[in-house]
Amino acid sequence: MSLEKELQQKIESRTATCAVIGLGYVGLPLAVELANTGFTVYGIDKNTEKVEAVNRGESYIPDVSNESVRDSVDTGKLKATKDFGVISDCDVVSICVPTPLNKTRDPDISYIISALEEGIVPHVHPGMLIVLESTTYPGTTEEVVVPAVTDSNLKVGEEVFVAFSPERVDPGNPHFQTGNIPKVVGGMTEACTSVATLFYNSFLDKVHPVSSAAVAEMVKIHENTFRSVNIALVNELALMCDRLEIDVWEVIEGASTKPFGFMPFYPGPGLGGHCIPIDPYYLSWKARSVGFEARFIELAGQVNSSMPLHVVQKASDALNSAGKALRDAKILIMGVAYKRNIDDERESPAIDIIDRLLKKGAVVSYTDSYIPELDVGTTVLKASDFSLELLQGTDLGIIITDHSDFDYDLILKNVSLILDTRNAIRLRKYGESNSQPKVQSPKSNVQRGAKK
Ligand code: SAJ
C-alpha cells in the first residue's frame, strides 16, 4: 500500500496523530476542533504558560471555551507540550505561528523557519502531511517549507505531503468559528492537495481545494488586502466628507441600500490587529521581488496609518470649539482594543493617538474592560474604571473602540464633548441596525454631550 493510501486510511479512521505548532488564536481552536473530531492531538508551543493552561483544561483565547479545552484534555485526545520531539510520532503537522513584519516593515518568517528547524527537519518521516496555515507571501511553502522536508531526501507528493491552507479567523465573531469557516487548501502536488483536502474535510464543514500552495497563499493575502484597501478608501471618503460637511455615516448607510455590487466598510480611527495592517505588505514585498510596485497596498497603508493623526487634529479642533486647549485638557479614551469586544490591542490606533495626545500635553486616561493596561511607548497606562465620576471629570471623550459594554447613554449625558470615531452613539441612539436616524445626524464626528 502506498504511503498516500496509508495516510488517507489513518485520516478516515481518525487514527492519525496530529500536531499543531503554535497555540495562539489560530492553533488552539484548530487543536481543539481536531481533538473533538477524535484525532489524538499534540499542541506544541514554546510558551510554558499556554502549555500549562491547556493541560489544566483552560482557554486563554476568548473564542475558545474552557469547557471545549477541558473536554479535549480529559478525553486524552489533546495534550499540550513544549517538546517538538512528539512530531516523530505524528502523521499530520499544522504550522500556525505568527508572521509579523520586521523593523523595516518586511516579512518576518522567522517563526515559520523556527518551527521547521525544530519541528520538521529533525522529525519528518515518510507518510507525513505538513500544512502551513500562517498567512504569508505566495511562494513561501515552495521556497521555505519544501526544502526543510527534502533535506531529508523525502520525495514530496509520494513519501511526504506538503500543502498551504490559510487560517481564517475573525476574532470575536460569534457566527463563524473554526468548524464552519470554509477552508481553502492548495498542495505542492495533486496528491498533496488530495490528502490535505481529505484531512480538512474530516473535521470542517466546507473545504475548497485549489491547484497549488501559491494560489492558496495568494487567496489569503487577497482577502486581507481587499479589506485594507477598502478600509482606506472609506477612511479617505470620511476625510473628504468632513471637509464637505457631509455625514459620511449617512452616505455609507445610503450606499448600503444598493442590493448588489456594494459592500459597506466603515471609517475609523485607524487600522489595528495583527493581520490587516500587516499581511498586505507580505504581498507588496513579494511583488517588488519580481519588479512590480503594488501601489494600492502602499497607498492604503499610508491612508490608514494617517488616521490617528486626523483624530488628534479633530480632538484639538473640538476642544478649541469649547474654548480649551489640548494642553492640560482631561481626555478620556473610550476603548483601546483594535476592534470592538475583543481583548487584543496589537497595532491598535489608540496607541498612536494616546502617544500623540500625551506629547501635546493632554492629560489622557482610558477605559476599556478588555484591556487592563496599555503600553503606549513612552509610558504604560492602566485602565480607569468606567464610572460617572470619570465621565463627568472629562473635557473631551474620544470613542476609539465601540465596545458593546459601554453605557452610551451615560456617556452622552455626562461627557460635555465627545469625539465619536465609530459612530457608536448615533447607532445606539437610533438602533444598532444602522436605521435611518430620526433627526439629522451630526455633520461631523464631534457631538456635544449634555451641557455641564
Ligand atoms: N476596520 C475598520 N473599518 C471596517 C472594518 C474594520 O476601520 O469597515 C478596522 C477594525 O477596527 C480593525 C481593523 O480594521 O482595527 C481590522 O479589522 P478586521 O475586521 O479585519 O478584524 P481582524 O483583523 O481581527 O480579523 C481579520 C478577519 N476579519 C474579517 O474577515 C471580518 C479577516 O480580515 C482575516 O481573516 C483575519 O483577520 C486574519 O486572521 O487574517
CSV table of C-alpha atoms and ligand atoms in Angstrom, one decimal:
chain,number,residue,atom,x,y,z
A,1,MET,CA,0.0,0.0,0.0
A,2,SER,CA,1.3,3.5,-0.9
A,3,LEU,CA,2.2,6.0,1.8
A,4,GLU,CA,-0.6,8.2,0.5
A,5,LYS,CA,-3.1,5.4,0.9
A,6,GLU,CA,-1.9,4.6,4.4
A,7,LEU,CA,-2.2,8.3,5.4
A,8,GLN,CA,-5.7,8.5,3.9
A,9,GLN,CA,-6.8,5.5,5.9
A,10,LYS,CA,-5.4,7.0,9.1
A,11,ILE,CA,-7.3,10.2,8.5
A,12,GLU,CA,-10.5,8.4,7.5
A,13,SER,CA,-10.3,6.2,10.6
A,14,ARG,CA,-9.3,9.2,12.8
A,15,THR,CA,-6.3,7.1,13.9
A,16,ALA,CA,-3.9,9.7,12.5
A,17,THR,CA,-1.9,11.5,15.2
A,18,CYS,CA,-1.8,15.3,14.7
A,19,ALA,CA,0.5,18.1,15.8
A,20,VAL,CA,-0.4,21.8,15.9
A,21,ILE,CA,2.6,24.0,16.2
A,22,GLY,CA,1.6,27.4,17.7
A,23,LEU,CA,-1.3,27.6,20.2
A,24,GLY,CA,-2.5,31.1,19.5
A,25,TYR,CA,-5.9,32.4,18.2
A,26,VAL,CA,-5.5,30.0,15.2
A,27,GLY,CA,-3.7,27.0,16.6
A,28,LEU,CA,-5.7,26.5,19.8
A,29,PRO,CA,-9.1,26.4,18.2
A,30,LEU,CA,-7.7,24.1,15.5
A,31,ALA,CA,-6.2,21.7,18.0
A,32,VAL,CA,-9.5,21.6,20.0
A,33,GLU,CA,-11.5,21.1,16.8
A,34,LEU,CA,-9.2,18.2,15.8
A,35,ALA,CA,-9.4,16.6,19.3
A,36,ASN,CA,-13.2,16.9,19.3
A,37,THR,CA,-13.3,15.1,16.0
A,38,GLY,CA,-11.5,12.1,17.6
A,39,PHE,CA,-7.9,12.7,16.5
A,40,THR,CA,-5.1,12.4,19.0
A,41,VAL,CA,-3.5,15.9,19.0
A,42,TYR,CA,-0.3,17.4,20.4
A,43,GLY,CA,-0.5,21.1,20.8
A,44,ILE,CA,3.1,22.4,20.7
A,45,ASP,CA,4.0,25.9,21.9
A,46,LYS,CA,7.2,27.4,23.4
A,47,ASN,CA,5.1,29.4,25.9
A,48,THR,CA,5.1,27.5,29.2
A,49,GLU,CA,2.0,29.3,30.4
A,50,LYS,CA,0.0,28.4,27.4
A,51,VAL,CA,1.1,24.7,27.6
A,52,GLU,CA,0.2,24.5,31.3
A,53,ALA,CA,-3.1,26.3,30.8
A,54,VAL,CA,-4.2,23.9,28.1
A,55,ASN,CA,-3.2,20.9,30.1
A,56,ARG,CA,-5.2,22.3,33.0
A,57,GLY,CA,-8.2,22.5,30.7
A,58,GLU,CA,-8.2,26.3,30.5
A,59,SER,CA,-8.5,28.5,27.4
A,60,TYR,CA,-6.8,31.9,27.1
A,61,ILE,CA,-8.5,32.6,23.7
A,62,PRO,CA,-11.9,34.3,24.1
A,63,ASP,CA,-13.4,32.4,21.2
A,64,VAL,CA,-12.4,29.0,22.7
A,65,SER,CA,-14.3,28.0,25.7
A,66,ASN,CA,-12.6,26.5,28.8
A,67,GLU,CA,-15.1,23.6,28.5
A,68,SER,CA,-14.0,22.7,25.0
A,69,VAL,CA,-10.4,22.6,26.1
A,70,ARG,CA,-11.2,20.7,29.2
A,71,ASP,CA,-13.2,18.1,27.3
A,72,SER,CA,-10.4,17.6,24.8
A,73,VAL,CA,-7.8,17.2,27.5
A,74,ASP,CA,-10.0,15.0,29.8
A,75,THR,CA,-10.6,12.5,26.9
A,76,GLY,CA,-6.9,12.3,26.5
A,77,LYS,CA,-7.2,13.5,22.9
A,78,LEU,CA,-5.4,16.8,23.4
A,79,LYS,CA,-2.1,17.2,25.1
A,80,ALA,CA,0.0,20.4,25.1
A,81,THR,CA,3.8,20.2,25.2
A,82,LYS,CA,6.9,22.2,24.5
A,83,ASP,CA,8.6,19.1,23.2
A,84,PHE,CA,8.9,19.1,19.4
A,85,GLY,CA,10.1,15.5,19.6
A,86,VAL,CA,6.5,14.3,19.7
A,87,ILE,CA,6.3,15.1,16.0
A,88,SER,CA,8.2,11.9,15.2
A,89,ASP,CA,5.0,10.1,16.2
A,90,CYS,CA,2.7,12.4,14.2
A,91,ASP,CA,1.1,11.8,10.8
A,92,VAL,CA,-0.2,15.4,10.3
A,93,VAL,CA,1.6,18.6,11.3
A,94,SER,CA,-0.1,22.0,11.1
A,95,ILE,CA,2.1,25.1,11.5
A,96,CYS,CA,0.1,28.1,12.9
A,97,VAL,CA,2.8,30.5,14.0
A,98,PRO,CA,2.9,34.4,13.7
A,99,THR,CA,4.0,36.1,10.6
A,100,PRO,CA,4.7,39.7,11.6
A,101,LEU,CA,6.7,42.4,9.9
A,102,ASN,CA,10.3,43.3,10.9
A,103,LYS,CA,11.5,46.8,11.8
A,104,THR,CA,11.9,47.7,8.1
A,105,ARG,CA,8.3,46.5,7.5
A,106,ASP,CA,9.5,43.5,5.5
A,107,PRO,CA,8.1,40.0,6.1
A,108,ASP,CA,9.5,38.2,9.2
A,109,ILE,CA,9.1,34.5,8.7
A,110,SER,CA,11.5,33.6,11.5
A,111,TYR,CA,8.7,31.8,13.4
A,112,ILE,CA,8.0,29.6,10.4
A,113,ILE,CA,11.7,28.8,10.0
A,114,SER,CA,12.0,28.1,13.7
A,115,ALA,CA,9.0,25.7,13.5
A,116,LEU,CA,10.5,23.9,10.6
A,117,GLU,CA,14.0,23.7,12.1
A,118,GLU,CA,12.8,22.5,15.4
A,119,GLY,CA,9.7,20.6,14.4
A,120,ILE,CA,10.0,19.3,10.9
A,121,VAL,CA,13.7,18.9,9.9
A,122,PRO,CA,14.6,16.6,12.8
A,123,HIS,CA,11.3,14.7,12.9
A,124,VAL,CA,9.9,14.4,9.4
A,125,HIS,CA,9.3,10.9,8.3
A,126,PRO,CA,7.7,9.1,5.4
A,127,GLY,CA,3.9,9.3,5.3
A,128,MET,CA,3.6,12.7,6.9
A,129,LEU,CA,1.4,15.6,5.9
A,130,ILE,CA,2.7,19.1,6.6
A,131,VAL,CA,0.4,22.1,6.3
A,132,LEU,CA,1.4,25.7,6.7
A,133,GLU,CA,-1.5,27.8,7.9
A,134,SER,CA,0.3,31.1,8.8
A,135,THR,CA,-0.5,34.0,6.5
A,136,THR,CA,2.5,34.6,4.2
A,137,TYR,CA,3.6,35.7,0.7
A,138,PRO,CA,3.0,33.5,-2.3
A,139,GLY,CA,5.9,31.1,-2.7
A,140,THR,CA,6.7,30.5,1.0
A,141,THR,CA,5.6,26.9,1.0
A,142,GLU,CA,7.6,26.0,-2.0
A,143,GLU,CA,10.7,28.1,-1.1
A,144,VAL,CA,10.8,27.5,2.6
A,145,VAL,CA,8.7,24.5,3.7
A,146,VAL,CA,9.6,22.1,0.9
A,147,PRO,CA,13.4,22.4,1.4
A,148,ALA,CA,13.0,21.6,5.1
A,149,VAL,CA,11.4,18.4,4.0
A,150,THR,CA,13.5,17.4,1.0
A,151,ASP,CA,16.7,17.9,3.1
A,152,SER,CA,15.6,14.5,4.5
A,153,ASN,CA,15.7,13.1,0.9
A,154,LEU,CA,11.9,12.5,1.1
A,155,LYS,CA,10.0,12.9,-2.2
A,156,VAL,CA,7.2,15.4,-1.9
A,157,GLY,CA,3.9,14.0,-3.2
A,158,GLU,CA,5.0,10.4,-2.8
A,159,GLU,CA,6.7,10.0,0.6
A,160,VAL,CA,5.7,13.2,2.3
A,161,PHE,CA,2.8,15.6,1.5
A,162,VAL,CA,3.0,19.4,1.8
A,163,ALA,CA,0.2,22.0,1.5
A,164,PHE,CA,-0.8,25.5,2.4
A,165,SER,CA,-4.2,26.2,4.0
A,166,PRO,CA,-4.7,29.8,5.2
A,167,GLU,CA,-6.2,30.3,8.6
A,168,ARG,CA,-9.4,32.3,8.5
A,169,VAL,CA,-10.3,33.6,12.0
A,170,ASP,CA,-12.4,36.6,12.8
A,171,PRO,CA,-11.7,37.2,16.5
A,172,GLY,CA,-14.9,37.9,18.4
A,173,ASN,CA,-17.2,36.8,15.6
A,174,PRO,CA,-19.9,34.7,17.2
A,175,HIS,CA,-21.3,33.4,13.9
A,176,PHE,CA,-18.1,32.0,12.3
A,177,GLN,CA,-15.7,29.7,14.2
A,178,THR,CA,-13.2,27.1,13.1
A,179,GLY,CA,-15.7,24.4,12.2
A,180,ASN,CA,-18.0,26.4,9.9
A,181,ILE,CA,-15.5,28.7,8.1
A,182,PRO,CA,-14.8,27.4,4.6
A,183,LYS,CA,-11.2,26.3,4.2
A,184,VAL,CA,-9.0,26.8,1.2
A,185,VAL,CA,-6.3,24.2,0.6
A,186,GLY,CA,-3.5,24.1,-2.0
A,187,GLY,CA,-0.8,21.4,-2.2
A,188,MET,CA,2.6,21.1,-3.8
A,189,THR,CA,1.3,18.3,-5.9
A,190,GLU,CA,-2.1,16.8,-6.7
A,191,ALA,CA,-1.6,14.1,-4.2
A,192,CYS,CA,-0.6,16.7,-1.6
A,193,THR,CA,-3.8,18.7,-2.3
A,194,SER,CA,-5.9,15.5,-2.2
A,195,VAL,CA,-4.6,14.2,1.1
A,196,ALA,CA,-4.8,17.7,2.7
A,197,THR,CA,-8.3,18.2,1.4
A,198,LEU,CA,-9.3,14.8,2.9
A,199,PHE,CA,-7.7,15.9,6.2
A,200,TYR,CA,-9.7,19.1,6.5
A,201,ASN,CA,-12.9,17.5,5.2
A,202,SER,CA,-12.7,15.2,8.2
A,203,PHE,CA,-13.5,18.0,10.6
A,204,LEU,CA,-14.6,21.1,8.7
A,205,ASP,CA,-18.0,21.8,7.1
A,206,LYS,CA,-16.6,23.1,3.8
A,207,VAL,CA,-13.2,22.7,2.0
A,208,HIS,CA,-12.2,24.5,-1.2
A,209,PRO,CA,-9.2,22.9,-2.9
A,210,VAL,CA,-7.1,25.0,-5.3
A,211,SER,CA,-4.4,23.9,-7.7
A,212,SER,CA,-1.3,24.9,-5.8
A,213,ALA,CA,0.1,26.2,-2.5
A,214,ALA,CA,0.9,29.5,-4.1
A,215,VAL,CA,-2.7,30.0,-5.1
A,216,ALA,CA,-3.8,29.3,-1.5
A,217,GLU,CA,-1.2,31.7,-0.2
A,218,MET,CA,-2.4,34.4,-2.6
A,219,VAL,CA,-6.1,33.8,-1.7
A,220,LYS,CA,-5.5,34.7,1.9
A,221,ILE,CA,-3.3,37.8,1.1
A,222,HIS,CA,-6.0,38.9,-1.4
A,223,GLU,CA,-8.7,38.6,1.3
A,224,ASN,CA,-6.8,40.8,3.7
A,225,THR,CA,-5.6,43.2,1.1
A,226,PHE,CA,-9.2,43.6,0.0
A,227,ARG,CA,-10.1,44.7,3.5
A,228,SER,CA,-7.1,47.0,3.9
A,229,VAL,CA,-7.7,48.9,0.6
A,230,ASN,CA,-11.5,49.2,1.2
A,231,ILE,CA,-11.0,50.4,4.7
A,232,ALA,CA,-8.5,53.0,3.4
A,233,LEU,CA,-11.0,54.1,0.7
A,234,VAL,CA,-13.7,54.7,3.3
A,235,ASN,CA,-11.3,56.5,5.6
A,236,GLU,CA,-10.4,58.8,2.8
A,237,LEU,CA,-14.1,59.3,2.0
A,238,ALA,CA,-14.6,60.2,5.6
A,239,LEU,CA,-11.9,62.9,5.4
A,240,MET,CA,-13.5,64.3,2.2
A,241,CYS,CA,-17.0,64.3,3.8
A,242,ASP,CA,-15.6,66.1,6.9
A,243,ARG,CA,-14.3,68.9,4.6
A,244,LEU,CA,-17.5,69.0,2.7
A,245,GLU,CA,-19.6,68.8,5.9
A,246,ILE,CA,-21.4,65.7,4.6
A,247,ASP,CA,-22.3,63.0,7.1
A,248,VAL,CA,-20.1,60.0,5.9
A,249,TRP,CA,-22.1,57.6,8.0
A,250,GLU,CA,-25.3,58.6,6.3
A,251,VAL,CA,-23.5,58.3,2.9
A,252,ILE,CA,-22.5,54.7,3.7
A,253,GLU,CA,-26.0,53.9,5.0
A,254,GLY,CA,-27.4,55.2,1.8
A,255,ALA,CA,-24.9,53.3,-0.4
A,256,SER,CA,-25.7,50.1,1.6
A,257,THR,CA,-29.2,50.1,0.3
A,258,LYS,CA,-27.8,49.0,-3.0
A,259,PRO,CA,-28.7,45.3,-3.1
A,260,PHE,CA,-25.8,44.3,-5.4
A,261,GLY,CA,-22.3,45.4,-6.2
A,262,PHE,CA,-21.6,47.2,-2.9
A,263,MET,CA,-20.1,46.1,0.4
A,264,PRO,CA,-20.0,48.6,3.3
A,265,PHE,CA,-16.8,49.4,5.1
A,266,TYR,CA,-16.7,52.0,7.9
A,267,PRO,CA,-14.3,54.8,8.7
A,268,GLY,CA,-12.4,54.6,12.0
A,269,PRO,CA,-9.5,56.0,13.9
A,270,GLY,CA,-7.0,53.7,12.1
A,271,LEU,CA,-6.3,50.1,11.3
A,272,GLY,CA,-5.4,47.7,14.0
A,273,GLY,CA,-4.9,44.0,14.5
A,274,HIS,CA,-2.2,41.5,13.7
A,275,CYS,CA,-3.4,40.8,10.2
A,276,ILE,CA,-4.9,43.6,8.1
A,277,PRO,CA,-2.2,46.2,8.8
A,278,ILE,CA,0.5,43.6,8.2
A,279,ASP,CA,-0.5,41.0,5.7
A,280,PRO,CA,-0.7,43.2,2.5
A,281,TYR,CA,2.9,44.2,3.0
A,282,TYR,CA,3.8,40.5,2.5
A,283,LEU,CA,2.4,40.7,-1.0
A,284,SER,CA,3.9,44.1,-1.9
A,285,TRP,CA,7.3,42.8,-0.7
A,286,LYS,CA,7.0,39.7,-2.9
A,287,ALA,CA,5.7,41.8,-5.8
A,288,ARG,CA,8.8,44.1,-5.6
A,289,SER,CA,11.0,41.0,-5.8
A,290,VAL,CA,9.6,40.5,-9.3
A,291,GLY,CA,9.8,44.2,-10.2
A,292,PHE,CA,6.2,45.1,-9.5
A,293,GLU,CA,5.1,48.1,-7.4
A,294,ALA,CA,1.8,47.3,-5.5
A,295,ARG,CA,0.6,50.9,-5.4
A,296,PHE,CA,-2.8,50.2,-3.9
A,297,ILE,CA,-1.3,48.4,-0.9
A,298,GLU,CA,1.2,51.1,-0.2
A,299,LEU,CA,-1.3,53.9,-0.7
A,300,ALA,CA,-3.9,52.1,1.6
A,301,GLY,CA,-1.2,51.8,4.2
A,302,GLN,CA,-0.4,55.5,4.0
A,303,VAL,CA,-4.1,56.5,4.3
A,304,ASN,CA,-4.9,54.0,7.2
A,305,SER,CA,-1.8,55.0,9.2
A,306,SER,CA,-2.6,58.7,8.8
A,307,MET,CA,-6.0,58.3,10.6
A,308,PRO,CA,-4.6,58.6,14.2
A,309,LEU,CA,-3.1,62.0,13.3
A,310,HIS,CA,-6.5,63.1,11.9
A,311,VAL,CA,-8.2,62.0,15.2
A,312,VAL,CA,-5.7,64.1,17.2
A,313,GLN,CA,-6.4,67.1,15.0
A,314,LYS,CA,-10.2,66.6,15.4
A,315,ALA,CA,-9.7,66.4,19.2
A,316,SER,CA,-7.8,69.7,19.1
A,317,ASP,CA,-10.5,71.3,17.0
A,318,ALA,CA,-13.2,70.0,19.3
A,319,LEU,CA,-11.6,71.4,22.4
A,320,ASN,CA,-10.9,74.7,20.6
A,321,SER,CA,-14.6,75.0,19.8
A,322,ALA,CA,-15.2,74.8,23.5
A,323,GLY,CA,-12.5,77.4,24.2
A,324,LYS,CA,-10.0,74.9,25.5
A,325,ALA,CA,-6.5,73.9,24.5
A,326,LEU,CA,-5.2,70.3,24.1
A,327,ARG,CA,-2.5,71.1,26.7
A,328,ASP,CA,-3.8,70.1,30.2
A,329,ALA,CA,-7.2,69.0,28.8
A,330,LYS,CA,-8.5,65.9,30.5
A,331,ILE,CA,-9.1,63.5,27.7
A,332,LEU,CA,-10.8,60.1,28.2
A,333,ILE,CA,-10.1,57.5,25.5
A,334,MET,CA,-13.0,55.0,25.4
A,335,GLY,CA,-11.9,51.7,24.1
A,336,VAL,CA,-8.3,50.9,23.1
A,337,ALA,CA,-8.6,47.3,21.7
A,338,TYR,CA,-8.0,47.1,18.0
A,339,LYS,CA,-11.7,46.4,17.4
A,340,ARG,CA,-14.9,46.0,19.4
A,341,ASN,CA,-15.5,43.3,22.0
A,342,ILE,CA,-12.1,41.7,22.0
A,343,ASP,CA,-9.1,41.8,24.3
A,344,ASP,CA,-6.3,42.5,21.8
A,345,GLU,CA,-4.6,45.8,21.4
A,346,ARG,CA,-2.0,44.8,18.8
A,347,GLU,CA,-1.4,47.6,16.3
A,348,SER,CA,-4.4,49.4,17.8
A,349,PRO,CA,-4.7,53.0,16.6
A,350,ALA,CA,-5.4,54.0,20.2
A,351,ILE,CA,-1.7,53.6,21.0
A,352,ASP,CA,-0.6,56.1,18.4
A,353,ILE,CA,-3.5,58.5,19.3
A,354,ILE,CA,-2.7,58.4,23.1
A,355,ASP,CA,1.0,58.8,22.5
A,356,ARG,CA,0.4,61.9,20.3
A,357,LEU,CA,-2.0,63.5,22.8
A,358,LEU,CA,0.4,62.9,25.7
A,359,LYS,CA,3.2,64.6,23.7
A,360,LYS,CA,0.9,67.6,23.2
A,361,GLY,CA,0.5,67.9,26.9
A,362,ALA,CA,-3.0,66.5,27.3
A,363,VAL,CA,-3.9,64.6,30.5
A,364,VAL,CA,-5.0,61.3,29.0
A,365,SER,CA,-6.8,58.3,30.6
A,366,TYR,CA,-8.6,55.4,29.1
A,367,THR,CA,-11.3,53.0,30.0
A,368,ASP,CA,-11.6,49.5,28.4
A,369,SER,CA,-12.8,46.5,30.3
A,370,TYR,CA,-10.9,44.2,27.9
A,371,ILE,CA,-7.5,45.8,28.2
A,372,PRO,CA,-6.3,46.3,31.8
A,373,GLU,CA,-3.1,48.1,30.8
A,374,LEU,CA,-1.7,49.7,27.7
A,375,ASP,CA,1.9,50.3,26.7
A,376,VAL,CA,1.8,53.5,24.5
A,377,GLY,CA,5.6,53.5,24.0
A,378,THR,CA,6.5,56.4,26.2
A,379,THR,CA,4.5,55.1,29.2
A,380,VAL,CA,2.2,52.3,30.4
A,381,LEU,CA,-1.3,53.4,31.3
A,382,LYS,CA,-3.7,51.4,33.5
A,383,ALA,CA,-7.3,51.3,32.5
A,384,SER,CA,-9.6,53.6,34.6
A,385,ASP,CA,-12.9,52.1,35.7
A,386,PHE,CA,-15.9,53.3,33.7
A,387,SER,CA,-17.7,55.5,36.2
A,388,LEU,CA,-19.9,58.6,36.4
A,389,GLU,CA,-17.1,60.4,38.1
A,390,LEU,CA,-14.7,59.5,35.3
A,391,LEU,CA,-17.1,60.7,32.7
A,392,GLN,CA,-18.0,64.0,34.5
A,393,GLY,CA,-14.4,64.8,35.0
A,394,THR,CA,-13.6,64.7,31.3
A,395,ASP,CA,-13.1,67.7,29.0
A,396,LEU,CA,-13.2,65.5,25.9
A,397,GLY,CA,-14.2,61.9,25.5
A,398,ILE,CA,-12.9,60.1,22.4
A,399,ILE,CA,-14.6,56.8,21.4
A,400,ILE,CA,-11.9,54.8,19.7
A,401,THR,CA,-13.3,51.3,20.1
A,402,ASP,CA,-17.1,50.9,20.3
A,403,HIS,CA,-17.3,48.0,22.8
A,404,SER,CA,-20.8,46.8,23.5
A,405,ASP,CA,-20.3,47.1,27.2
A,406,PHE,CA,-20.1,50.9,27.3
A,407,ASP,CA,-23.2,52.7,28.6
A,408,TYR,CA,-23.5,55.2,25.7
A,409,ASP,CA,-26.5,57.0,27.2
A,410,LEU,CA,-24.5,57.7,30.3
A,411,ILE,CA,-21.6,58.9,28.1
A,412,LEU,CA,-23.9,61.2,26.1
A,413,LYS,CA,-25.5,62.6,29.3
A,414,ASN,CA,-22.3,63.2,31.2
A,415,VAL,CA,-19.4,63.9,28.9
A,416,SER,CA,-19.5,67.5,27.8
A,417,LEU,CA,-17.7,67.0,24.5
A,418,ILE,CA,-17.5,63.7,22.5
A,419,LEU,CA,-15.4,62.7,19.5
A,420,ASP,CA,-17.1,59.6,18.3
A,421,THR,CA,-14.7,57.9,15.7
A,422,ARG,CA,-17.0,54.9,15.4
A,423,ASN,CA,-20.4,56.4,15.1
A,424,ALA,CA,-21.2,54.4,18.2
A,425,ILE,CA,-23.5,56.9,19.9
A,426,ARG,CA,-25.8,57.5,16.9
A,427,LEU,CA,-26.0,53.8,16.2
A,428,ARG,CA,-27.2,53.2,19.7
A,429,LYS,CA,-29.4,56.3,19.8
A,430,TYR,CA,-31.2,55.0,16.7
A,431,GLY,CA,-30.6,51.3,17.0
A,432,GLU,CA,-27.7,49.1,16.0
A,433,SER,CA,-29.3,48.3,12.7
A,434,ASN,CA,-27.9,51.5,11.2
A,435,SER,CA,-31.6,52.5,10.9
A,436,GLN,CA,-32.2,55.9,9.3
A,437,PRO,CA,-31.7,58.5,12.1
A,438,LYS,CA,-34.9,60.2,13.3
A,439,VAL,CA,-33.1,63.5,13.3
A,440,GLN,CA,-30.4,64.9,11.1
A,441,SER,CA,-27.2,63.2,12.2
A,442,PRO,CA,-24.3,65.5,13.2
A,443,LYS,CA,-22.3,66.8,10.3
A,444,SER,CA,-19.0,65.7,11.9
A,445,ASN,CA,-17.8,63.2,14.5
A,446,VAL,CA,-17.9,65.8,17.2
A,447,GLN,CA,-21.1,65.7,19.3
A,448,ARG,CA,-21.8,67.9,22.3
A,449,GLY,CA,-23.0,65.9,25.2
A,450,ALA,CA,-25.2,67.5,27.9
A,451,LYS,CA,-24.2,70.9,29.0
A,452,LYS,CA,-22.5,70.9,32.4
B,1,SAJ,N1,-11.9,48.2,10.4
B,1,SAJ,C1,-12.3,49.5,10.0
B,1,SAJ,N2,-13.4,49.6,9.2
B,1,SAJ,C2,-14.1,48.5,8.7
B,1,SAJ,C3,-13.6,47.2,9.2
B,1,SAJ,C4,-12.5,47.1,10.0
B,1,SAJ,O1,-11.8,50.5,10.4
B,1,SAJ,O2,-15.0,48.6,8.0
B,1,SAJ,C5,-10.7,48.1,11.3
B,1,SAJ,C6,-11.0,47.4,12.6
B,1,SAJ,O3,-11.5,48.3,13.6
B,1,SAJ,C7,-9.7,46.8,13.0
B,1,SAJ,C8,-9.1,46.5,11.6
B,1,SAJ,O4,-9.8,47.3,10.6
B,1,SAJ,O5,-8.9,47.8,13.7
B,1,SAJ,C9,-9.1,45.0,11.2
B,1,SAJ,O6,-10.5,44.7,11.3
B,1,SAJ,P1,-11.0,43.2,10.8
B,1,SAJ,O7,-12.5,43.2,10.9
B,1,SAJ,O8,-10.4,42.8,9.5
B,1,SAJ,O9,-10.5,42.3,12.0
B,1,SAJ,P2,-9.4,41.3,12.3
B,1,SAJ,O10,-8.1,41.8,11.8
B,1,SAJ,O11,-9.5,40.8,13.7
B,1,SAJ,O12,-9.9,39.9,11.5
B,1,SAJ,C10,-9.5,39.7,10.4
B,1,SAJ,C11,-10.6,39.0,9.6
B,1,SAJ,N3,-11.8,39.8,9.7
B,1,SAJ,C12,-12.8,39.6,8.9
B,1,SAJ,O13,-12.8,38.9,8.0
B,1,SAJ,C13,-14.1,40.4,9.2
B,1,SAJ,C14,-10.0,38.8,8.3
B,1,SAJ,O14,-9.7,40.0,7.8
B,1,SAJ,C15,-8.9,37.9,8.5
B,1,SAJ,O15,-9.4,36.6,8.1
B,1,SAJ,C16,-8.3,37.7,9.9
B,1,SAJ,O16,-8.3,38.9,10.5
B,1,SAJ,C17,-6.9,37.1,9.8
B,1,SAJ,O17,-6.6,36.5,10.8
B,1,SAJ,O18,-6.2,37.2,8.8
